[in-house]
Amino acid sequence: LNLGELDLTTDEFILDEVDSETTFIINNIVGLDLYYLVVYWQVEVFLWLFFLTVRLSDIKESQNIALLHNQITACDSILERMEGMLSGFQSDLSSISSEIQTLQQQSVSMNVRLKNRQAVRSHLSQLVDELVVPGAMISTIMDSPVTEQDFLEQLHELNNKINFAKELSFRETLACSDIQDIVDRLKLKAVSKIREFILQKIYSFRKPMTNYQIPQNTLLKYRFFYQFLLANERTVAKEIRDEYVDTMSKIYYSYFKSYSGRLLKVQYEEVADKDDLMGVEDTSRNTIFTLGQRGTILSPAELEGPILVPHTAQRGDSRYPYEMLFRSQHYALLDNGCREYLFLSDFFMVAGNSALDLFNSIMGKTLSMFLKSMSTYVSDCYDSIAVFLCIHIILRFRAITAKRTIPALDKYWEAVLELLWPRFEMILEMNIHSIRNTDPQKLGVLDTRPHYITRRYAEFSSAIVSINQTFPNERTNNLLGQLLIEVENFVLRMAAEFPSRRDQLIFLINNYDMMLSVLMERAADDSKEVEGFQQLLLARTQEFIEEILCPPFGGMIAFVKEAEALMEKGQLDRLKNEEARITQLVRGFSSTWKQSVESMSQDVMRSFTNFKNGTSIIQGALTQLIQYYHGFHKILNQPTFRSLAVRSELINLHHLMVEVKKHKPNF
């Protein structure tokens, strides 16, 4: 063991080393518990002593051991000093911790006081801002025109201050009394200027030839004016509202009364009267049963087109049916009524029943005039198509207002329909009775061509059916069904006046075909009227084909029917003795069929006014003839008749079909 470098007789080395280590430790144990520090140093000392003990275990000199003892004693003294230093450090740390807690409490308290002061400052600042009346507001309200944007902005601010002052007065805030006088004076000035401005605009409506929609649009730009009056001076607001209602009520009444009167001057002078019915023997006004171009008024382009200008029409000597005047009048009402309702709802801030009541107070007199005028016209009207068109004009206008969500005219539409529907039904029932009571013997010379009464019905029914498709009405359909039954009965009564069945069938087919053709131009293919006449026409056409085939080919047809009936019963042998009859039929057909077919074709084409219908009948007759002759062939090919020599004289069926095609008329 070499202890040359270990000096156990001096303190300098050890103390310097210990001081540096102590400084290091102290700097790194701030915040540690004192207990753990002491334990740490004890462990270090024991380790150091153990090290020294091990090193000195081999030292044989006692002197060195004595020196070591001295050194250990010095180390203990150092540790005692360290313990004292650490105890003082712990005390200082405890003092610092309590001071930190005190500072935290003070910080929280200061933060609460700061927030409270900021909240109070915010409320006080808002209160002061609301209480202060700026000079700019006073000068603007007092001196600026109401149409300037600055006036409108300052009016909003004034309204806020008035409301705020009311709120403070409820709370009995003393500061409110400081500004109440100024605010009241500004309010009176604003109310005075606004009243003068709005009344001036309302009075401008009364000037002749004024487009009142322009000042209305101006008022809408300043709708807040009325809101200000309503909130702060209800008496003035009511005065303005009453003045507007009175002015616009007179304007609308005067305008529509004048316009309606001028419209009636351009109506057709010749109108239907109570004698212009379908069953009347003759009338000079057959057009009252025809729709023609009158139905175009229901198209969107015409329905919502420009209204008629009466003085322009008078200069051009133009005349119009009643439904066109009715459309023009009511479209003007719809347009003005919708605009007025929207203006009232927007400017006067009303909705629901309040808006309807205000609207009726303005338009009520005009609407009553319309209903009275219409009631007078309808009571003496016998033009059912005009009335029906008016009904559907109202139905479409009602749909337009519903689409625009404007309920203002709903009751008026219903009132108009309550006037028109009963009148239309009454006129239709009058026509039904006129046909029912018609005496065919009083209608002049019999003619197989289409009758004028059935033509009237066809034109009228197609008109009503085509109009009724958009807004179907069950009552109308029922009345048309009654009319159809009466017309069918009338046609049968007229046909019964002809002496021969052939002429009866020609008359029936001509009339059914004409009515069907007219109906199919306007009505749907699946309508009850179209389907009914198709069935009647088919049945009478088939009967007529049998009728015209009977004279030239009746013998063969009768034989074929008789033989087919016996074949079904298995009794064809009962005709085996009919050789002479069969021979006559075969030779007669072969010699005369061409002339008979030609004569039949010419006769059919002369009998029917509709060339297409006549052609269809000829084709049906020739087809039926070939079927009968084919049946004749089949019968003679039966064993009962195979031995007949006349079979060789039968015309080849294919050859007959080729020849028959030559006789079919071509378009």
XYZ file of C-alpha atoms in Angstrom:
667
model
C 0.000 0.000 0.000
C 1.510 3.318 -1.078
C 0.352 6.269 1.064
C 2.855 8.699 -0.186
C 0.272 10.953 -1.739
C -2.122 10.757 1.233
C -1.340 13.467 3.766
C -3.149 12.675 6.987
C -1.563 15.435 9.039
C -3.117 18.443 7.284
C -6.685 19.692 6.952
C -6.275 21.789 3.860
C -6.782 19.151 1.227
C -9.779 17.589 2.866
C -11.534 20.855 3.646
C -11.081 22.239 0.176
C -12.352 19.072 -1.360
C -15.270 18.874 1.026
C -16.189 22.530 0.445
C -16.324 22.066 -3.296
C -18.391 18.924 -2.979
C -20.659 20.551 -0.432
C -21.224 23.503 -2.725
C -22.103 21.140 -5.558
C -24.495 19.155 -3.401
C -26.177 22.241 -1.935
C -26.688 23.631 -5.408
C -28.385 20.433 -6.532
C -30.569 19.570 -3.571
C -32.635 22.742 -3.353
C -36.139 21.663 -2.576
C -35.207 18.175 -1.201
C -36.267 17.137 2.199
C -33.597 17.531 4.917
C -34.057 13.979 6.058
C -32.960 12.555 2.757
C -29.939 14.879 2.692
C -28.700 13.708 6.072
C -29.145 10.071 5.127
C -27.267 10.723 1.925
C -24.259 12.199 3.800
C -24.223 9.455 6.363
C -24.045 6.886 3.579
C -21.173 8.835 2.021
C -19.283 9.017 5.308
C -19.710 5.319 5.970
C -18.518 4.520 2.493
C -15.557 6.775 3.023
C -14.751 5.185 6.399
C -15.135 1.772 4.892
C -12.729 2.740 2.172
C -10.248 4.075 4.723
C -10.667 1.025 6.856
C -9.902 -1.217 3.940
C -6.943 0.894 3.007
C -5.658 0.979 6.511
C -6.257 -2.669 7.170
C -2.872 -3.412 5.786
C -1.170 -0.534 7.572
C 0.952 -1.843 10.255
C 2.030 1.371 11.664
C -0.001 2.709 14.529
C 1.117 6.201 13.904
C -0.744 6.239 10.677
C -3.809 4.928 12.408
C -3.650 7.764 14.901
C -3.449 10.222 12.083
C -6.420 8.529 10.470
C -8.398 8.891 13.697
C -7.671 12.568 13.767
C -8.802 12.913 10.226
C -12.073 11.102 10.973
C -12.647 13.379 13.925
C -12.172 16.389 11.696
C -14.625 14.899 9.213
C -17.260 14.493 11.932
C -16.933 18.140 12.816
C -17.416 19.058 9.208
C -20.574 16.937 9.050
C -21.927 18.667 12.151
C -21.452 22.026 10.486
C -23.142 20.732 7.346
C -26.118 19.539 9.370
C -26.490 22.974 10.875
C -26.326 24.625 7.456
C -28.994 22.267 6.041
C -31.305 22.845 9.009
C -31.120 26.583 8.384
C -31.769 26.002 4.666
C -34.894 23.983 5.469
C -36.184 26.754 7.672
C -35.617 29.285 4.917
C -37.520 27.070 2.420
C -40.524 26.823 4.767
C -40.585 30.595 5.068
C -40.445 31.046 1.286
C -43.368 28.566 0.739
C -45.656 30.489 3.092
C -44.791 33.752 1.356
C -45.637 32.186 -2.046
C -49.079 31.070 -0.787
C -49.713 34.567 0.512
C -48.808 36.040 -2.888
C -51.120 33.579 -4.656
C -54.049 34.585 -2.455
C -53.354 38.232 -3.078
C -53.170 37.581 -6.866
C -56.565 35.806 -6.908
C -58.144 38.612 -4.946
C -56.703 41.247 -7.280
C -57.952 39.302 -10.350
C -61.503 39.176 -8.953
C -61.458 42.889 -8.225
C -60.165 43.577 -11.764
C -62.951 41.562 -13.393
C -65.592 43.265 -11.291
C -64.244 46.673 -12.194
C -64.153 45.758 -15.905
C -67.771 44.539 -15.753
C -68.872 47.694 -13.990
C -66.937 49.767 -16.496
C -68.647 47.996 -19.436
C -72.129 48.583 -18.014
C -71.369 52.129 -17.097
C -69.816 52.792 -20.498
C -72.930 51.431 -22.273
C -75.178 53.393 -19.973
C -73.242 56.587 -20.592
C -73.229 55.976 -24.367
C -76.991 55.466 -24.356
C -77.609 58.456 -22.182
C -75.491 60.826 -24.199
C -77.316 62.514 -27.103
C -74.668 63.421 -29.700
C -74.770 66.785 -31.384
C -74.689 65.070 -34.792
C -77.985 63.339 -33.961
C -79.623 66.585 -32.893
C -78.520 68.487 -36.002
C -79.469 65.650 -38.366
C -82.948 65.100 -36.886
C -83.639 68.811 -36.785
C -82.211 69.970 -40.099
C -81.652 67.076 -42.556
C -84.368 65.992 -45.041
C -85.988 62.686 -44.173
C -84.892 61.174 -47.490
C -81.188 61.358 -46.612
C -79.444 58.254 -45.383
C -78.000 60.119 -42.365
C -81.510 60.953 -41.166
C -82.549 57.304 -41.382
C -79.454 56.169 -39.486
C -79.897 58.789 -36.774
C -83.587 57.887 -36.544
C -82.577 54.307 -35.747
C -80.246 55.613 -33.034
C -82.954 57.887 -31.657
C -85.382 54.992 -31.526
C -82.833 52.978 -29.550
C -82.345 55.860 -27.089
C -86.113 56.252 -26.666
C -86.477 52.558 -25.885
C -83.495 52.709 -23.526
C -84.935 55.724 -21.743
C -88.240 53.878 -21.294
C -86.408 50.910 -19.835
C -84.467 53.144 -17.402
C -87.623 54.941 -16.351
C -89.136 51.608 -15.317
C -86.069 51.036 -13.132
C -86.369 54.580 -11.724
C -82.849 55.490 -12.838
C -82.161 59.117 -11.882
C -79.853 59.723 -14.839
C -82.833 59.158 -17.186
C -84.326 62.524 -16.267
C -81.212 64.293 -17.607
C -81.924 63.285 -21.221
C -85.701 62.752 -21.213
C -86.500 66.281 -22.329
C -84.017 66.256 -25.229
C -85.165 62.827 -26.404
C -88.840 63.841 -26.290
C -88.212 66.986 -28.306
C -86.227 65.050 -30.926
C -89.003 62.451 -31.084
C -91.662 65.103 -31.703
C -89.561 66.683 -34.428
C -88.919 63.333 -36.132
C -92.609 62.384 -35.931
C -93.599 65.723 -37.460
C -91.174 65.414 -40.365
C -92.073 61.781 -41.030
C -95.813 62.492 -40.938
C -95.428 65.313 -43.425
C -93.300 63.170 -45.748
C -95.633 60.129 -45.778
C -98.805 62.176 -46.155
C -97.230 64.039 -49.046
C -96.529 60.725 -50.778
C -100.075 59.513 -50.145
C -101.570 62.752 -51.490
C -99.455 62.353 -54.632
C -101.500 59.194 -55.422
C -104.524 61.401 -56.023
C -103.054 63.300 -58.946
C -104.644 62.325 -62.279
C -102.688 59.881 -64.468
C -100.328 59.088 -61.580
C -98.632 55.718 -61.477
C -99.145 55.105 -57.769
C -96.725 52.187 -57.785
C -93.780 54.603 -57.939
C -94.572 56.442 -54.658
C -95.451 53.067 -53.135
C -91.963 51.814 -53.942
C -90.554 54.998 -52.409
C -92.501 54.390 -49.208
C -91.159 50.845 -49.023
C -87.616 52.249 -48.953
C -88.594 54.149 -45.800
C -90.747 51.496 -44.152
C -88.916 52.153 -40.868
C -90.670 55.526 -40.679
C -94.027 53.853 -40.059
C -92.404 51.416 -37.642
C -91.020 54.420 -35.700
C -94.444 56.057 -35.623
C -96.152 52.860 -34.553
C -93.722 52.455 -31.673
C -93.643 56.063 -30.504
C -96.759 57.891 -31.743
C -99.664 55.529 -32.446
C -102.097 58.371 -33.051
C -100.068 59.654 -35.998
C -99.526 56.093 -37.238
C -103.300 55.515 -37.246
C -103.861 58.826 -39.022
C -101.444 57.824 -41.791
C -102.939 54.364 -42.086
C -106.492 55.697 -42.302
C -105.455 58.296 -44.866
C -103.784 55.643 -46.988
C -106.799 53.326 -46.780
C -109.207 56.096 -47.752
C -107.034 57.318 -50.628
C -106.283 53.898 -52.146
C -109.877 52.711 -51.729
C -111.101 55.639 -53.831
C -108.314 55.245 -56.385
C -108.969 51.535 -56.964
C -112.729 52.006 -57.112
C -112.465 54.866 -59.579
C -109.902 53.082 -61.742
C -111.725 49.758 -61.999
C -115.133 51.352 -62.431
C -113.852 53.421 -65.329
C -111.887 50.518 -66.823
C -114.811 48.085 -66.606
C -117.144 50.599 -68.227
C -114.775 51.199 -71.135
C -114.258 47.446 -71.598
C -117.984 46.848 -72.082
C -117.912 49.261 -75.030
C -115.665 46.883 -77.007
C -117.786 43.768 -76.379
C -119.494 42.003 -79.251
C -122.871 43.606 -79.784
C -124.501 40.350 -80.859
C -124.790 37.955 -77.941
C -126.797 34.818 -77.249
C -130.303 35.067 -75.856
C -132.691 32.593 -74.234
C -133.813 31.195 -77.602
C -130.310 30.242 -78.735
C -130.467 26.601 -77.640
C -129.351 23.345 -79.260
C -132.849 22.030 -79.800
C -134.140 25.197 -81.480
C -135.072 24.599 -85.108
C -132.572 27.129 -86.396
C -130.554 30.023 -85.100
C -128.358 32.602 -86.731
C -125.838 32.321 -83.912
C -124.570 28.747 -84.264
C -121.115 29.941 -83.188
C -122.231 30.112 -79.559
C -121.853 26.315 -79.489
C -118.368 26.383 -81.029
C -115.159 26.968 -79.102
C -112.968 27.887 -82.081
C -110.119 30.142 -80.987
C -111.869 31.216 -77.810
C -110.127 28.455 -75.869
C -106.696 30.024 -76.408
C -107.540 32.506 -73.654
C -106.739 29.742 -71.143
C -103.189 29.277 -72.432
C -100.498 30.720 -70.105
C -99.410 33.258 -72.700
C -102.940 34.629 -73.120
C -104.053 34.168 -69.524
C -101.216 36.285 -68.116
C -100.788 38.484 -71.159
C -101.164 42.272 -71.246
C -104.612 43.582 -70.427
C -106.807 45.129 -73.095
C -106.560 48.874 -73.651
C -110.158 49.967 -74.435
C -109.454 53.227 -76.233
C -106.924 51.465 -78.494
C -109.496 48.787 -79.319
C -112.123 51.443 -80.038
C -109.838 53.260 -82.431
C -109.235 49.999 -84.286
C -112.948 49.152 -84.187
C -112.087 45.815 -82.500
C -114.680 43.760 -80.670
C -114.133 40.968 -78.174
C -116.210 38.183 -76.566
C -117.131 38.615 -72.923
C -114.559 36.140 -71.608
C -111.697 38.251 -73.001
C -113.035 41.334 -71.236
C -113.521 39.256 -68.102
C -109.935 37.952 -68.272
C -108.484 41.421 -68.779
C -110.515 42.905 -65.946
C -109.673 40.167 -63.455
C -106.024 39.936 -64.407
C -105.745 43.654 -63.649
C -107.463 42.926 -60.320
C -105.123 40.004 -59.597
C -102.002 41.997 -60.440
C -102.994 45.063 -58.421
C -104.436 43.015 -55.575
C -101.293 40.910 -55.114
C -99.059 43.982 -55.225
C -101.279 45.861 -52.769
C -101.383 42.945 -50.320
C -97.597 42.633 -50.348
C -97.223 46.398 -49.850
C -99.618 46.401 -46.893
C -97.895 43.438 -45.265
C -94.473 45.010 -45.722
C -95.081 48.687 -44.994
C -97.760 48.447 -42.307
C -96.217 45.303 -40.777
C -99.405 43.237 -40.683
C -99.966 39.538 -41.301
C -102.725 36.943 -41.185
C -106.222 38.215 -40.475
C -104.940 41.732 -39.797
C -103.486 41.913 -43.313
C -106.719 40.541 -44.811
C -108.834 43.056 -42.899
C -106.643 45.946 -44.030
C -106.748 44.674 -47.631
C -110.533 44.363 -47.559
C -110.884 47.877 -46.169
C -109.083 49.114 -49.304
C -110.370 46.733 -51.994
C -113.742 45.828 -50.506
C -115.697 48.532 -52.333
C -114.077 47.611 -55.654
C -114.733 43.894 -55.184
C -118.374 44.559 -54.312
C -118.721 46.598 -57.501
C -117.249 43.704 -59.514
C -119.651 41.192 -57.998
C -122.663 43.438 -58.562
C -121.701 44.067 -62.186
C -121.083 40.378 -62.785
C -124.352 39.387 -61.184
C -126.172 41.740 -63.548
C -124.399 40.296 -66.590
C -124.763 36.642 -65.571
C -128.494 36.946 -64.897
C -129.073 37.712 -68.590
C -126.295 35.559 -70.122
C -127.081 32.504 -72.260
C -123.587 31.929 -73.701
C -122.628 28.778 -71.800
C -119.130 28.592 -73.306
C -118.399 32.174 -72.218
C -119.564 31.397 -68.676
C -117.546 28.173 -68.579
C -114.429 29.959 -69.823
C -114.907 32.590 -67.119
C -115.142 29.820 -64.523
C -111.855 28.325 -65.659
C -110.199 31.734 -65.834
C -111.076 32.187 -62.159
C -109.844 28.669 -61.317
C -106.493 29.429 -62.926
C -106.219 32.851 -61.302
C -106.964 31.235 -57.955
C -104.132 28.774 -58.577
C -101.792 31.674 -59.414
C -102.569 33.523 -56.168
C -102.145 30.284 -54.215
C -98.739 29.771 -55.840
C -97.775 33.313 -54.840
C -99.124 32.621 -51.318
C -101.468 35.613 -51.550
C -104.732 34.767 -49.706
C -106.232 38.244 -50.131
C -108.538 37.358 -53.062
C -109.542 33.829 -52.016
C -113.009 34.839 -50.786
C -113.616 36.910 -53.896
C -112.746 33.987 -56.183
C -115.209 31.813 -54.282
C -117.919 34.478 -54.567
C -117.415 34.713 -58.344
C -117.575 30.940 -58.747
C -120.786 30.870 -56.699
C -122.268 33.238 -59.291
C -120.968 31.459 -62.406
C -121.445 27.766 -61.617
C -125.242 27.891 -61.089
C -125.678 29.965 -64.254
C -123.630 27.551 -66.356
C -125.561 24.577 -64.998
C -128.856 26.349 -65.675
C -127.915 27.081 -69.322
C -126.768 23.485 -69.796
C -130.032 22.160 -68.370
C -131.943 24.471 -70.723
C -130.121 22.906 -73.686
C -130.836 19.408 -72.357
C -134.542 20.178 -72.114
C -134.564 21.779 -75.566
C -133.192 18.586 -77.166
C -135.502 16.378 -75.116
C -138.526 18.366 -76.262
C -137.544 18.583 -79.929
C -140.115 17.098 -82.339
C -138.339 15.548 -85.374
C -141.425 16.049 -87.539
C -141.121 19.825 -87.133
C -137.497 20.029 -88.278
C -138.135 20.204 -92.009
C -137.094 17.874 -94.834
C -135.402 14.625 -93.869
C -131.764 14.308 -94.885
C -129.294 11.500 -94.243
C -126.438 13.975 -93.811
C -125.340 15.042 -90.270
C -128.047 17.047 -88.521
C -127.320 20.595 -87.357
C -128.463 19.737 -83.821
C -125.955 16.894 -83.545
C -123.280 19.198 -84.942
C -124.130 21.787 -82.305
C -123.870 19.116 -79.650
C -120.546 17.826 -80.987
C -118.996 21.289 -81.065
C -120.360 22.207 -77.651
C -119.500 18.928 -75.946
C -115.946 18.876 -77.332
C -115.475 22.456 -76.118
C -116.677 21.731 -72.585
C -114.785 18.410 -72.334
C -111.511 19.953 -73.521
C -111.815 22.891 -71.104
C -112.900 20.671 -68.212
C -109.844 18.390 -68.455
C -107.553 20.695 -66.468
C -109.937 21.264 -63.544
C -112.442 18.365 -63.707
C -115.846 18.976 -62.172
C -118.144 16.084 -61.361
C -121.325 18.146 -61.698
C -120.279 19.198 -65.201
C -119.543 15.594 -66.163
C -122.974 14.521 -64.937
C -124.714 17.240 -66.956
C -122.702 16.304 -70.059
C -123.753 12.702 -69.487
C -127.428 13.761 -69.445
C -126.893 15.823 -72.583
C -125.257 12.833 -74.301
C -128.237 10.606 -73.494
C -130.692 13.167 -74.871
C -128.655 13.577 -78.079
C -128.497 9.797 -78.598
C -132.254 9.585 -78.110
C -132.777 12.485 -80.506
C -130.677 10.799 -83.208
C -132.678 7.608 -82.824
C -135.957 9.563 -83.029
C -134.755 11.301 -86.176
C -133.600 8.013 -87.740
C -136.998 6.490 -87.089
C -138.509 9.097 -89.436
C -136.801 7.444 -92.455
C -138.875 4.738 -94.128
C -136.057 2.270 -94.944
C -133.585 0.673 -92.586
C -130.789 1.473 -95.009
C -131.494 5.225 -94.827
C -131.817 5.000 -91.062
C -128.380 3.405 -90.823
C -126.849 5.977 -93.166
C -128.270 8.786 -91.045
C -127.025 7.193 -87.817
C -123.548 6.490 -89.194
C -123.179 9.992 -90.655
C -124.169 11.619 -87.359
C -122.127 9.297 -85.127
C -119.088 9.723 -87.359
C -119.403 13.510 -87.409
C -119.807 13.756 -83.629
C -116.905 11.382 -83.057
C -114.631 13.333 -85.427
C -115.394 16.657 -83.759
C -114.966 15.231 -80.260
C -111.629 13.605 -81.072
C -110.208 16.964 -82.201
C -110.341 18.273 -78.620
C -111.358 15.547 -76.172
C -109.143 12.729 -74.935
C -109.445 9.380 -76.692
C -110.505 7.690 -73.453
C -113.273 10.171 -72.618
C -116.747 8.794 -72.039
C -118.197 10.626 -75.027
C -115.547 9.365 -77.460
C -115.770 5.751 -76.311
C -119.577 5.812 -76.434
C -119.771 7.068 -80.022
C -117.032 4.675 -81.153
C -119.098 1.738 -79.958
C -122.286 3.085 -81.549
C -120.523 3.790 -84.841
C -118.958 0.332 -84.968
C -122.274 -1.414 -84.300
C -124.234 0.600 -86.888
C -121.436 0.255 -89.469
C -121.428 -3.521 -89.139
C -125.190 -3.579 -89.505
C -124.995 -1.356 -92.583
C -122.407 -3.643 -94.219
C -124.791 -6.550 -93.824
C -127.541 -4.351 -95.216
C -125.690 -3.399 -98.425
C -124.391 -6.939 -99.040
C -127.872 -8.393 -98.805
C -129.396 -7.236 -102.154
C -126.677 -8.532 -104.512
C -125.372 -11.419 -102.405
C -128.233 -12.150 -100.043
C -128.901 -15.629 -101.397
C -125.338 -16.794 -100.925
C -125.118 -15.187 -97.476
C -128.351 -16.860 -96.361
C -127.151 -20.256 -97.681
C -123.783 -19.912 -95.895
C -125.421 -19.020 -92.591
C -127.943 -21.861 -92.927
C -125.277 -24.414 -93.878
C -122.900 -23.361 -91.072
C -125.707 -23.739 -88.551
C -126.478 -27.266 -89.838
C -122.748 -28.158 -89.866
C -122.512 -27.313 -86.200
C -125.395 -29.690 -85.548
C -123.999 -32.376 -87.907
C -127.093 -32.176 -90.160
C -125.531 -30.876 -93.383
C -127.046 -33.805 -95.316
C -130.375 -32.049 -95.124
C -129.093 -29.737 -97.932
C -127.933 -32.469 -100.321
C -131.059 -32.007 -102.404
C -130.323 -28.267 -102.860
C -128.216 -28.791 -106.010
C -130.323 -26.454 -108.127
C -130.094 -23.709 -105.517
C -126.343 -24.097 -105.176
C -125.878 -24.075 -108.948
C -127.860 -20.855 -109.219
C -125.818 -19.244 -106.429
C -122.428 -20.226 -107.937
C -123.283 -19.071 -111.456
C -125.102 -15.948 -110.249
C -122.123 -14.817 -108.145
C -119.633 -15.499 -110.925
C -121.582 -13.473 -113.458
C -122.622 -10.452 -111.364
C -120.154 -9.935 -108.493
C -118.008 -7.354 -110.314
C -120.937 -5.168 -111.294
C -122.467 -5.563 -107.845
C -119.228 -4.550 -106.088
C -118.795 -1.522 -108.354
C -122.373 -0.396 -107.842
C -122.107 -0.932 -104.097
C -118.914 1.156 -103.888
C -120.429 4.056 -105.776
C -123.567 3.957 -103.685
C -121.589 3.993 -100.423
C -119.417 6.927 -101.491
C -122.538 8.894 -102.396
C -124.247 8.105 -99.113
C -121.579 9.275 -96.655
C -120.315 12.813 -96.274
C -117.008 11.719 -94.752
C -114.882 10.260 -97.544
C -112.649 8.472 -95.062
C -115.631 6.906 -93.354
C -117.138 5.820 -96.701
C -113.841 4.220 -97.706
C -113.669 2.368 -94.409
C -117.209 1.035 -94.936
C -116.411 -0.180 -98.482
C -113.290 -1.948 -97.246
C -115.288 -3.563 -94.447
C -117.988 -4.667 -96.895
C -115.477 -6.228 -99.334
C -113.682 -7.975 -96.495
C -116.980 -9.361 -95.243
C -117.890 -10.478 -98.785
C -114.638 -12.435 -99.110
C -115.248 -14.080 -95.745
C -118.728 -15.168 -96.874
C -117.391 -16.520 -100.179
C -114.608 -18.330 -98.326
C -117.284 -19.926 -96.129
C -119.204 -20.839 -99.298
C -116.054 -22.642 -100.591
C -115.633 -24.559 -97.332
C -119.255 -25.745 -97.416
C -119.029 -26.999 -100.993
C -115.825 -28.884 -100.100
C -117.768 -30.975 -97.620
C -118.425 -34.647 -98.612
C -122.101 -33.870 -99.089
C -121.377 -31.547 -102.042
C -118.141 -32.923 -103.508
C -119.969 -34.706 -106.321
C -121.544 -31.491 -107.615
C -120.306 -30.594 -111.083
C -120.869 -26.862 -110.479
C -117.961 -26.794 -108.029
C -115.652 -26.427 -110.982
C -117.262 -23.069 -111.750
C -116.326 -21.562 -108.380
C -114.025 -18.541 -108.584
C -110.577 -19.124 -107.130
C -110.485 -17.406 -103.728
C -107.038 -15.900 -104.294
C -108.104 -14.598 -107.692
C -111.220 -13.079 -106.110
C -109.113 -11.278 -103.465
C -106.880 -9.811 -106.172
C -109.861 -8.613 -108.166
C -111.596 -7.183 -105.089
C -108.547 -5.088 -104.205
C -108.949 -3.300 -107.520
C -112.307 -1.997 -106.337
C -111.022 -0.558 -103.059
C -111.001 3.254 -103.207
C -107.642 4.907 -102.813
C -106.952 8.275 -101.186
